[in-house]
Amino acid sequence: MKNKRTIALAALAAILMVSCSSAESFNLFTLNDDITFGKQMHEEILANPGEYPLLDRTASAENEAVYAYVEDIMYRILDSGKIENRDAFEWKLTIIDDDVLNAFAAPGGYLYFYTGFLKFAESEAELAGVMAHEIAHADRRHSTQKLTKVYGIQVLLSLLVDENSSTMSQILAQMASGGGNLAFTRENEYEADEYAMRYMYSIYGSSDRNYNLLSMQDFFNRMEDELGVDGSGDSLSVFLRTHPYNDDREDAMTALWESFGSPDGERYAENHKAFKELL
Ligand SMILES: [Zn+2]
């Protein structure tokens, strides 16, 4: 107990220091915590078909083909050689059969895409871009970074008082009930954009897909044009509310793309058009 107390005190001091220096990447949780949290969130989601009506993979050949198409994109990015937790995390795709415009990543590599979101994309490259962005949130462990920020001191204080406290399970329950609506920090969004582009660039020219790295901008711009700047005008546009898009994000993406030598790439719009027939 004494050792644990010392560790907790040191960590508490570290948190207090980083909260002043705004070191975004500070994470109090372990890789195993990410995996455990993700698994528990996934179970909560599976147990709540009212809120999360799943697209059943085995219900029809069409559904199987829907999963195959989206997973093909997911594995291209996962196998880019740039995913730090490629082997450690679960990396599981779940499609939710609902017109809500949303996609989100739970810790540990659990990825959720709504059919409304898949339909809104107009090319395979757009979907690859937002898929890469969500993979980056999971791989960079933004959920537990955020939890560190929000609950870090609470967790440590409870550890000082009682190392078997129920604080962790309470946090988990809160997190699961929030589903995909956990908003990341601005810095996390920039980082997810940046890593998404790095993943896509690393497979560029190495396979039969040279995704246009800026197609993610098309997706966000169209969402803004159709749904309003912050998505407030449309109850279906959850993604835009948790991902406010602005000129700074767009400029940062363009600057990175230029630093790669402005590769053209392709959008593969026809592939996506054929895919949407299945939905
Ligand atoms: Zn994001």
XYZ file of C-alpha atoms and ligand atoms in Angstrom:
280
model
C 0.000 0.000 0.000
C 2.817 2.341 0.829
C 4.391 1.862 -2.585
C 1.114 2.368 -4.369
C 0.594 5.531 -2.391
C 4.004 6.837 -3.415
C 3.340 6.040 -7.056
C -0.064 7.696 -6.901
C 1.393 10.806 -5.310
C 4.107 11.012 -7.962
C 1.539 10.566 -10.718
C -0.697 13.181 -9.148
C 2.208 15.612 -9.125
C 2.863 14.774 -12.786
C -0.776 15.423 -13.706
C -0.789 18.752 -11.936
C 2.365 19.704 -13.785
C 1.183 18.652 -17.233
C -2.156 20.329 -16.797
C -0.175 23.563 -16.645
C 2.111 22.748 -19.530
C -0.777 21.300 -21.620
C 1.141 18.177 -22.619
C -1.657 16.519 -24.566
C -0.208 13.063 -24.828
C -0.040 12.376 -21.096
C -1.885 9.148 -20.371
C -2.403 7.650 -16.970
C -3.914 4.429 -18.316
C -2.105 1.360 -19.604
C -2.443 -0.301 -22.991
C -4.371 -3.055 -21.235
C -6.798 -0.475 -19.854
C -7.515 0.621 -23.436
C -8.240 -2.984 -24.399
C -10.421 -3.615 -21.322
C -12.360 -0.355 -21.715
C -12.936 -1.044 -25.405
C -14.175 -4.564 -24.778
C -16.596 -3.356 -22.089
C -17.885 -0.533 -24.270
C -18.358 -2.995 -27.118
C -20.379 -5.299 -24.881
C -22.561 -2.371 -23.753
C -23.173 -1.493 -27.400
C -24.066 -5.064 -28.368
C -26.466 -5.219 -25.425
C -28.316 -2.101 -26.530
C -29.822 -2.732 -29.988
C -32.398 0.003 -29.419
C -29.725 2.646 -29.530
C -27.263 0.693 -31.653
C -29.155 -1.409 -34.240
C -26.363 -3.523 -35.700
C -26.132 -4.475 -39.346
C -26.068 -8.252 -39.057
C -23.178 -9.552 -41.107
C -24.696 -12.979 -41.552
C -28.254 -11.897 -42.394
C -27.679 -11.671 -46.146
C -25.085 -11.806 -48.897
C -25.491 -8.028 -49.256
C -24.617 -7.434 -45.612
C -21.598 -9.682 -45.939
C -20.483 -7.670 -48.953
C -20.972 -4.409 -47.035
C -18.656 -5.615 -44.264
C -16.149 -6.969 -46.781
C -15.880 -3.613 -48.569
C -15.425 -1.539 -45.412
C -13.071 -4.085 -43.818
C -10.954 -4.147 -46.958
C -10.367 -0.407 -46.498
C -9.770 -0.877 -42.766
C -7.145 -3.603 -43.278
C -5.332 -1.633 -45.971
C -4.790 1.118 -43.400
C -4.081 -1.242 -40.490
C -1.439 -2.983 -42.587
C 0.249 0.280 -43.546
C 3.088 -0.487 -41.127
C 2.325 2.752 -39.286
C -0.099 1.465 -36.642
C 1.725 1.189 -33.347
C -0.867 -1.107 -31.727
C -1.677 -3.160 -34.819
C -1.030 -6.418 -32.956
C -1.975 -5.361 -29.428
C -5.477 -4.072 -30.208
C -8.593 -5.921 -31.293
C -9.375 -3.879 -34.457
C -12.977 -4.836 -34.919
C -15.426 -3.178 -37.289
C -19.104 -2.878 -36.335
C -21.655 -1.332 -38.682
C -24.731 0.273 -37.155
C -27.816 0.229 -39.357
C -29.045 3.768 -38.848
C -29.158 6.972 -40.888
C -27.270 8.924 -38.232
C -24.199 10.557 -39.725
C -21.603 9.232 -37.366
C -18.558 7.063 -36.918
C -16.480 6.599 -33.819
C -13.629 4.631 -32.318
C -13.677 3.068 -28.866
C -10.369 2.383 -27.127
C -8.545 -0.793 -28.076
C -9.437 -0.602 -31.765
C -13.220 -1.051 -31.796
C -14.530 0.933 -34.773
C -18.170 1.856 -35.407
C -19.593 3.169 -38.676
C -23.226 4.073 -39.238
C -24.842 3.228 -42.571
C -25.871 6.904 -42.828
C -22.204 7.807 -42.751
C -21.244 5.173 -45.335
C -23.952 6.512 -47.651
C -22.835 10.092 -47.218
C -19.338 9.325 -48.524
C -19.078 9.782 -52.286
C -15.882 7.885 -52.905
C -13.832 5.048 -51.493
C -11.017 7.528 -50.822
C -13.302 9.682 -48.646
C -14.258 6.643 -46.580
C -10.591 5.610 -46.350
C -9.757 9.087 -45.058
C -12.310 9.070 -42.252
C -11.523 5.418 -41.486
C -7.843 6.361 -41.120
C -8.866 9.281 -38.891
C -10.851 6.963 -36.565
C -8.039 4.387 -36.524
C -5.695 7.196 -35.485
C -7.946 8.123 -32.531
C -7.770 4.510 -31.306
C -4.095 3.913 -32.048
C -2.989 7.224 -30.509
C -5.152 6.312 -27.474
C -7.083 9.581 -27.450
C -9.953 8.164 -25.345
C -7.744 7.331 -22.370
C -5.832 10.598 -22.834
C -9.129 12.373 -22.562
C -10.122 10.286 -19.541
C -6.798 11.148 -17.936
C -7.599 14.779 -18.452
C -11.147 14.569 -17.164
C -10.860 11.973 -14.415
C -7.138 11.643 -13.746
C -7.023 13.375 -10.402
C -10.233 11.671 -9.291
C -8.761 8.243 -10.112
C -5.528 8.985 -8.285
C -7.210 10.400 -5.232
C -9.412 7.345 -4.969
C -6.308 5.168 -5.234
C -4.794 7.063 -2.314
C -7.824 6.353 -0.198
C -8.704 2.857 -1.340
C -6.890 0.930 -3.981
C -9.974 -1.199 -4.723
C -12.248 1.757 -5.220
C -15.213 1.611 -7.545
C -14.194 4.831 -9.284
C -12.835 2.998 -12.326
C -16.028 1.029 -12.882
C -18.069 4.212 -12.520
C -15.928 5.925 -15.144
C -16.395 2.977 -17.487
C -20.155 3.027 -17.078
C -20.219 6.752 -17.830
C -18.024 6.271 -20.870
C -20.132 3.456 -22.300
C -23.364 5.382 -21.869
C -21.806 8.251 -23.809
C -21.176 5.906 -26.762
C -19.562 7.692 -29.627
C -20.228 11.138 -28.334
C -17.013 11.531 -26.398
C -15.561 14.671 -27.924
C -11.813 14.687 -28.230
C -9.706 17.768 -27.793
C -8.877 20.040 -30.705
C -5.284 18.823 -30.549
C -6.451 15.210 -30.788
C -8.466 16.058 -33.894
C -5.460 17.662 -35.557
C -3.351 14.674 -34.610
C -5.948 12.231 -36.000
C -6.016 14.177 -39.292
C -2.236 14.177 -39.466
C -1.818 10.477 -38.720
C -4.653 9.584 -41.081
C -2.751 11.264 -43.892
C 0.502 9.581 -42.891
C -1.161 6.146 -42.940
C -2.689 6.779 -46.352
C 0.539 8.138 -47.757
C 2.457 5.101 -46.529
C 0.311 2.760 -48.651
C 0.350 5.160 -51.582
C 1.933 3.451 -54.575
C 2.373 0.163 -52.703
C -0.920 -1.453 -53.626
C -3.753 -1.095 -56.126
C -5.073 1.881 -54.167
C -3.534 5.317 -54.384
C -6.052 7.162 -52.281
C -6.295 10.885 -52.801
C -5.060 12.216 -49.493
C -7.242 15.313 -49.563
C -10.514 13.503 -50.165
C -11.253 13.736 -46.439
C -11.588 17.482 -47.020
C -14.307 16.815 -49.623
C -16.203 14.796 -47.043
C -16.055 17.455 -44.334
C -16.753 20.341 -46.685
C -19.813 18.625 -48.143
C -21.069 17.802 -44.661
C -20.730 21.460 -43.696
C -22.400 22.678 -46.890
C -25.353 20.373 -46.430
C -25.753 20.404 -42.663
C -24.498 23.779 -41.482
C -21.124 24.761 -40.070
C -21.407 22.914 -36.774
C -24.116 20.469 -37.725
C -26.515 22.102 -35.301
C -29.246 22.276 -37.909
C -29.520 18.524 -38.268
C -30.049 15.964 -35.544
C -28.374 13.277 -37.641
C -25.037 15.028 -37.930
C -23.399 13.837 -34.709
C -20.010 13.544 -36.375
C -19.869 17.204 -37.320
C -20.699 18.248 -33.771
C -17.875 16.142 -32.335
C -15.594 17.113 -35.240
C -15.957 20.839 -35.835
C -14.280 21.474 -39.138
C -12.497 24.707 -39.811
C -10.015 26.369 -42.143
C -7.148 25.588 -39.771
C -7.760 21.861 -40.015
C -8.086 22.099 -43.771
C -4.898 24.186 -44.051
C -2.957 21.775 -41.840
C -3.984 18.856 -44.057
C -3.084 20.735 -47.225
C 0.327 21.725 -45.817
C 1.113 18.107 -44.905
C -0.007 16.924 -48.352
C 2.310 19.498 -49.946
C 5.179 18.279 -47.741
C 4.605 14.811 -49.273
C 5.092 16.358 -52.742
C 1.380 16.922 -53.480
C 0.572 13.369 -54.652
C -2.517 13.288 -56.907
C -4.047 9.969 -56.091
C -7.498 8.781 -57.016
C -10.923 8.873 -55.422
C -12.389 5.552 -56.615
C -15.862 7.050 -56.787
C -17.232 4.243 -58.980
C -16.322 1.595 -56.382
C -18.221 3.477 -53.755
C -21.238 4.032 -55.963
C -21.483 0.264 -56.547
C -21.065 -0.339 -52.797
C -23.937 2.000 -51.931
C -26.300 -0.159 -54.008
C -25.880 -2.761 -51.246
C -27.068 -0.480 -48.456
Zn -11.928 12.796 -34.813
